[in-house]
């Protein structure tokens, strides 16, 4: 366990001769008086802008949960002032987390060439990751840069969380279609407490009836149990674990694999196909 010290961005600590806090902040920082960026690509936001961005991106992402850009914006807008600092403090309280913050590694296809990952031992973390990337047809280069978090170190923490997302998918074996994404987001919420990951669970209502039942009865209980009981995944130095047996890493982290979602869906498709063929054969016999 560790003690979390809540730190607020400077814009929330401003005061001026007893004027109301929000009024003072707006006077010192507005769309017409925007401070310079703290890092490349940074867009400083007023408190009102941040609230508007959080609400707008959240609603738009619920309407179209496949819009990764909206989910990314929602994640940034809702992570401050508390949640991203909690995650950063979790890294500072862990030796490996501190090394990650010092080294600032990035997960890209250039830093992790898939050709090298394919040559790692079978059932290794790197080989499992490469196999998952190829099966799902995704690339680590699709992660958008962080723009709306003011603190430069916290912006890196959010970027690291974002780039590690595919590793979470790979080690638990869940696919990228909506049902798998919702399950992984629930797992991430239990582990990171980021509001965006929790809000993403609402996308479960857009699943077909069978998918909703699987989520509520199987994958949500799995996600909450394993997310809460496992170690902070933000502190995993994935670049140093690539040659390690993935089962050993899961055991160390305290993660159990969920039922294979692709196998379940394929089995159900086969059952429906067999039932349809049986009905067609029965109707043909009745006609004769």
Short mmCIF file of C-alpha atoms in Angstrom, two decimals:
data_model
loop_
_atom_site.label_atom_id
_atom_site.label_comp_id
_atom_site.label_asym_id
_atom_site.label_seq_id
_atom_site.Cartn_x
_atom_site.Cartn_y
_atom_site.Cartn_z
CA UNK A 1 0.00 0.00 0.00
CA UNK A 2 1.11 3.57 -0.57
CA UNK A 3 -0.11 6.99 0.46
CA UNK A 4 -1.41 9.18 -2.32
CA UNK A 5 -0.75 12.88 -1.98
CA UNK A 6 -3.24 14.87 -4.00
CA UNK A 7 -1.59 17.51 -6.13
CA UNK A 8 -3.56 20.04 -8.10
CA UNK A 9 -2.54 21.81 -11.31
CA UNK A 10 -1.39 25.41 -10.79
CA UNK A 11 -4.52 26.76 -12.48
CA UNK A 12 -6.64 25.39 -9.62
CA UNK A 13 -4.47 27.01 -6.93
CA UNK A 14 -4.70 30.62 -8.08
CA UNK A 15 -6.09 33.32 -5.81
CA UNK A 16 -6.20 37.10 -5.87
CA UNK A 17 -7.26 39.42 -3.06
CA UNK A 18 -10.04 37.16 -1.88
CA UNK A 19 -11.83 37.05 -5.23
CA UNK A 20 -13.75 33.85 -5.92
CA UNK A 21 -11.46 31.06 -7.09
CA UNK A 22 -13.11 30.39 -10.44
CA UNK A 23 -13.42 34.10 -11.28
CA UNK A 24 -9.76 34.66 -10.51
CA UNK A 25 -8.71 31.69 -12.63
CA UNK A 26 -10.73 32.91 -15.58
CA UNK A 27 -9.23 36.40 -15.29
CA UNK A 28 -5.66 35.04 -15.20
CA UNK A 29 -6.20 32.33 -17.83
CA UNK A 30 -8.73 32.59 -20.62
CA UNK A 31 -9.04 31.76 -24.30
CA UNK A 32 -7.72 35.28 -24.98
CA UNK A 33 -4.91 34.99 -22.45
CA UNK A 34 -3.68 31.44 -22.89
CA UNK A 35 -0.29 30.52 -21.33
CA UNK A 36 2.46 28.98 -23.46
CA UNK A 37 2.47 25.16 -23.83
CA UNK A 38 4.41 23.10 -21.30
CA UNK A 39 5.57 20.55 -23.90
CA UNK A 40 5.33 19.91 -27.61
CA UNK A 41 1.70 19.58 -28.68
CA UNK A 42 0.31 20.74 -25.31
CA UNK A 43 -2.95 22.72 -25.40
CA UNK A 44 -3.65 24.54 -22.10
CA UNK A 45 -7.34 24.58 -21.19
CA UNK A 46 -9.40 26.76 -18.89
CA UNK A 47 -11.49 24.89 -16.29
CA UNK A 48 -14.64 25.62 -18.32
CA UNK A 49 -13.02 24.34 -21.50
CA UNK A 50 -11.90 21.18 -19.75
CA UNK A 51 -15.37 20.45 -18.41
CA UNK A 52 -16.89 21.06 -21.83
CA UNK A 53 -14.31 18.84 -23.50
CA UNK A 54 -14.90 16.08 -20.95
CA UNK A 55 -18.69 16.15 -21.38
CA UNK A 56 -18.62 16.46 -25.16
CA UNK A 57 -16.03 13.75 -25.77
CA UNK A 58 -17.71 11.39 -23.29
CA UNK A 59 -21.10 11.67 -24.96
CA UNK A 60 -19.63 11.39 -28.46
CA UNK A 61 -17.56 8.35 -27.47
CA UNK A 62 -20.67 6.64 -26.06
CA UNK A 63 -22.51 7.26 -29.33
CA UNK A 64 -19.58 5.86 -31.33
CA UNK A 65 -17.30 3.80 -29.05
CA UNK A 66 -15.05 2.92 -32.00
CA UNK A 67 -13.76 6.50 -32.17
CA UNK A 68 -10.38 6.09 -30.50
CA UNK A 69 -9.61 9.80 -30.81
CA UNK A 70 -12.68 10.73 -28.76
CA UNK A 71 -11.84 8.13 -26.12
CA UNK A 72 -8.29 9.54 -25.90
CA UNK A 73 -9.57 13.11 -25.44
CA UNK A 74 -12.07 11.94 -22.82
CA UNK A 75 -9.30 10.14 -20.97
CA UNK A 76 -7.18 13.28 -20.76
CA UNK A 77 -10.02 15.67 -19.90
CA UNK A 78 -11.30 13.50 -17.04
CA UNK A 79 -7.92 12.44 -15.62
CA UNK A 80 -7.24 15.75 -13.86
CA UNK A 81 -6.97 17.09 -11.27
CA UNK A 82 -6.75 13.86 -9.25
CA UNK A 83 -6.60 10.60 -11.17
CA UNK A 84 -3.52 11.09 -13.33
CA UNK A 85 -1.64 12.35 -10.24
CA UNK A 86 -2.66 9.22 -8.38
CA UNK A 87 -1.26 7.12 -11.22
CA UNK A 88 1.94 9.18 -11.32
CA UNK A 89 2.35 8.78 -7.56
CA UNK A 90 1.88 5.02 -7.93
CA UNK A 91 4.87 5.05 -10.27
CA UNK A 92 6.93 7.21 -7.93
CA UNK A 93 6.26 4.79 -5.08
CA UNK A 94 7.61 1.82 -7.07
CA UNK A 95 11.30 1.30 -8.03
CA UNK A 96 10.42 0.13 -11.54
CA UNK A 97 7.90 2.91 -11.95
CA UNK A 98 10.55 5.47 -11.04
CA UNK A 99 12.90 4.00 -13.65
CA UNK A 100 10.19 4.25 -16.28
CA UNK A 101 9.62 7.90 -15.41
CA UNK A 102 13.35 8.53 -15.61
CA UNK A 103 13.94 6.63 -18.86
CA UNK A 104 10.73 7.71 -20.63
CA UNK A 105 10.57 4.66 -22.97
CA UNK A 106 8.10 4.70 -25.86
CA UNK A 107 6.26 1.69 -27.31
CA UNK A 108 6.41 1.99 -31.10
CA UNK A 109 7.09 -0.34 -34.01
CA UNK A 110 10.48 1.32 -34.35
CA UNK A 111 11.47 0.54 -30.76
CA UNK A 112 9.84 -2.90 -30.86
CA UNK A 113 10.20 -4.25 -34.43
CA UNK A 114 7.68 -7.00 -34.92
CA UNK A 115 10.27 -9.07 -36.83
CA UNK A 116 12.40 -9.30 -33.68
CA UNK A 117 9.38 -10.06 -31.50
CA UNK A 118 8.43 -12.98 -33.78
CA UNK A 119 11.83 -14.56 -33.18
CA UNK A 120 11.45 -14.61 -29.40
CA UNK A 121 10.68 -17.96 -27.68
CA UNK A 122 7.19 -19.34 -28.01
CA UNK A 123 4.89 -18.24 -25.17
CA UNK A 124 7.20 -15.33 -24.35
CA UNK A 125 5.67 -11.93 -23.63
CA UNK A 126 7.11 -10.43 -26.82
CA UNK A 127 5.98 -13.32 -29.03
CA UNK A 128 2.51 -13.23 -27.48
CA UNK A 129 2.33 -9.48 -28.09
CA UNK A 130 3.47 -9.81 -31.72
CA UNK A 131 1.00 -12.64 -32.38
CA UNK A 132 -1.82 -10.59 -30.91
CA UNK A 133 -0.91 -7.51 -32.99
CA UNK A 134 -0.89 -9.55 -36.21
CA UNK A 135 -4.10 -11.42 -35.41
CA UNK A 136 -5.98 -8.21 -34.59
CA UNK A 137 -4.40 -6.20 -37.40
CA UNK A 138 -3.27 -3.29 -35.21
CA UNK A 139 -0.04 -1.34 -34.73
CA UNK A 140 1.49 0.35 -31.68
CA UNK A 141 2.00 3.46 -33.82
CA UNK A 142 -1.70 4.39 -33.73
CA UNK A 143 -1.64 5.89 -30.22
CA UNK A 144 -2.33 9.62 -30.29
CA UNK A 145 -0.01 12.01 -28.44
CA UNK A 146 -1.27 13.55 -25.19
CA UNK A 147 -2.32 17.21 -25.55
CA UNK A 148 -4.65 18.27 -22.72
CA UNK A 149 -2.78 17.40 -19.52
CA UNK A 150 -0.87 20.39 -18.17
CA UNK A 151 1.84 18.70 -16.11
CA UNK A 152 4.56 17.42 -18.45
CA UNK A 153 5.41 14.37 -16.33
CA UNK A 154 1.75 13.44 -15.93
CA UNK A 155 1.35 13.80 -19.69
CA UNK A 156 4.03 11.14 -20.11
CA UNK A 157 2.22 8.89 -17.60
CA UNK A 158 -0.94 9.14 -19.70
CA UNK A 159 1.05 8.45 -22.87
CA UNK A 160 2.64 5.40 -21.24
CA UNK A 161 -0.76 4.10 -20.12
CA UNK A 162 -2.09 4.61 -23.63
CA UNK A 163 0.82 2.81 -25.31
CA UNK A 164 0.66 -0.14 -22.86
CA UNK A 165 -3.01 -0.81 -23.69
CA UNK A 166 -2.20 -3.42 -26.35
CA UNK A 167 0.02 -5.31 -23.91
CA UNK A 168 -2.98 -5.60 -21.57
CA UNK A 169 -5.00 -7.03 -24.45
CA UNK A 170 -2.23 -9.46 -25.36
CA UNK A 171 -1.54 -10.91 -21.92
CA UNK A 172 -5.23 -11.51 -21.18
CA UNK A 173 -5.99 -12.65 -24.74
CA UNK A 174 -8.97 -10.39 -25.44
CA UNK A 175 -9.67 -9.11 -29.00
CA UNK A 176 -10.26 -5.53 -30.14
CA UNK A 177 -13.92 -5.76 -31.18
CA UNK A 178 -16.32 -3.94 -28.90
CA UNK A 179 -17.03 -6.77 -26.47
CA UNK A 180 -13.32 -7.38 -25.89
CA UNK A 181 -12.53 -3.67 -25.60
CA UNK A 182 -15.22 -3.12 -22.97
CA UNK A 183 -13.85 -6.01 -20.91
CA UNK A 184 -10.28 -4.66 -21.11
CA UNK A 185 -11.47 -1.15 -20.18
CA UNK A 186 -13.24 -2.55 -17.12
CA UNK A 187 -10.00 -4.32 -16.19
CA UNK A 188 -8.05 -1.08 -16.67
CA UNK A 189 -10.51 0.88 -14.57
CA UNK A 190 -10.14 -1.51 -11.65
CA UNK A 191 -6.35 -1.28 -11.94
CA UNK A 192 -5.84 2.43 -12.70
CA UNK A 193 -9.07 4.10 -11.47
CA UNK A 194 -9.05 6.35 -14.55
CA UNK A 195 -12.63 7.65 -15.06
CA UNK A 196 -12.53 7.20 -18.84
CA UNK A 197 -11.91 3.46 -18.45
CA UNK A 198 -14.85 3.22 -16.04
CA UNK A 199 -17.13 5.22 -18.31
CA UNK A 200 -16.22 2.98 -21.25
CA UNK A 201 -18.09 0.16 -19.53
CA UNK A 202 -21.33 1.93 -20.49
CA UNK A 203 -20.62 0.84 -24.06
CA UNK A 204 -21.70 -2.63 -22.91
CA UNK A 205 -25.29 -1.45 -23.43
CA UNK A 206 -24.56 -1.25 -27.16
CA UNK A 207 -23.65 -4.94 -27.30
CA UNK A 208 -26.09 -7.57 -28.60
CA UNK A 209 -28.09 -9.41 -25.95
CA UNK A 210 -25.71 -12.39 -25.82
CA UNK A 211 -22.70 -10.08 -25.56
CA UNK A 212 -24.27 -8.08 -22.73
CA UNK A 213 -25.02 -11.24 -20.79
CA UNK A 214 -21.44 -12.46 -21.22
CA UNK A 215 -20.09 -9.10 -20.08
CA UNK A 216 -22.23 -8.80 -16.95
CA UNK A 217 -21.99 -12.48 -15.97
CA UNK A 218 -18.42 -13.38 -16.99
CA UNK A 219 -16.12 -10.60 -18.14
CA UNK A 220 -17.08 -7.80 -15.74
CA UNK A 221 -16.59 -9.98 -12.62
CA UNK A 222 -13.28 -11.20 -14.08
CA UNK A 223 -12.17 -7.63 -14.88
CA UNK A 224 -12.98 -6.18 -11.48
CA UNK A 225 -11.45 -9.06 -9.55
CA UNK A 226 -8.22 -9.18 -11.53
CA UNK A 227 -7.87 -5.44 -11.95
CA UNK A 228 -8.14 -4.81 -8.22
CA UNK A 229 -6.00 -7.74 -7.10
CA UNK A 230 -3.18 -7.41 -9.64
CA UNK A 231 -0.16 -5.17 -9.26
CA UNK A 232 -0.20 -1.69 -10.78
CA UNK A 233 0.34 -2.46 -14.46
CA UNK A 234 1.64 1.05 -15.12
CA UNK A 235 4.79 -0.09 -13.28
CA UNK A 236 5.55 -2.97 -15.66
CA UNK A 237 8.64 -2.24 -17.76
CA UNK A 238 7.35 -4.16 -20.79
CA UNK A 239 10.53 -3.57 -22.77
CA UNK A 240 12.44 -5.64 -20.18
CA UNK A 241 9.89 -8.46 -20.03
CA UNK A 242 9.72 -9.40 -23.71
CA UNK A 243 11.72 -12.64 -23.43
CA UNK A 244 9.96 -13.77 -20.25
CA UNK A 245 7.36 -16.54 -20.22
CA UNK A 246 3.98 -14.85 -20.32
CA UNK A 247 2.45 -17.32 -17.85
CA UNK A 248 5.16 -16.49 -15.31
CA UNK A 249 4.52 -12.78 -15.73
CA UNK A 250 0.77 -13.20 -15.33
CA UNK A 251 1.36 -15.21 -12.15
CA UNK A 252 3.67 -12.52 -10.75
CA UNK A 253 1.21 -9.76 -11.56
CA UNK A 254 -1.75 -11.71 -10.15
CA UNK A 255 -3.74 -11.93 -13.39
CA UNK A 256 -5.91 -14.86 -14.43
CA UNK A 257 -6.81 -15.26 -18.09
CA UNK A 258 -10.52 -14.92 -18.85
CA UNK A 259 -12.41 -17.41 -21.05
CA UNK A 260 -11.34 -17.07 -24.69
CA UNK A 261 -13.89 -14.69 -26.19
CA UNK A 262 -13.17 -15.65 -29.80
CA UNK A 263 -13.61 -19.35 -29.02
CA UNK A 264 -16.93 -18.67 -27.27
CA UNK A 265 -18.27 -16.59 -30.16
CA UNK A 266 -17.09 -19.11 -32.77
CA UNK A 267 -18.70 -21.96 -30.83
CA UNK A 268 -21.99 -20.06 -30.66
CA UNK A 269 -21.85 -19.37 -34.41
CA UNK A 270 -21.35 -23.07 -35.08
CA UNK A 271 -24.28 -23.92 -32.83
CA UNK A 272 -26.54 -21.42 -34.62
CA UNK A 273 -25.42 -22.73 -38.01
CA UNK A 274 -26.07 -26.34 -36.99
CA UNK A 275 -29.50 -25.40 -35.61
CA UNK A 276 -30.35 -23.54 -38.82
CA UNK A 277 -29.32 -26.51 -40.96
CA UNK A 278 -31.33 -28.85 -38.77
CA UNK A 279 -34.44 -26.66 -39.13
CA UNK A 280 -33.94 -26.47 -42.89
CA UNK A 281 -33.65 -30.27 -43.11
CA UNK A 282 -36.75 -30.75 -40.99
CA UNK A 283 -38.78 -28.33 -43.12
CA UNK A 284 -37.59 -30.13 -46.28
CA UNK A 285 -38.75 -33.48 -44.94
CA UNK A 286 -42.13 -32.00 -43.99
CA UNK A 287 -42.51 -30.62 -47.52
CA UNK A 288 -41.77 -34.01 -49.09
#
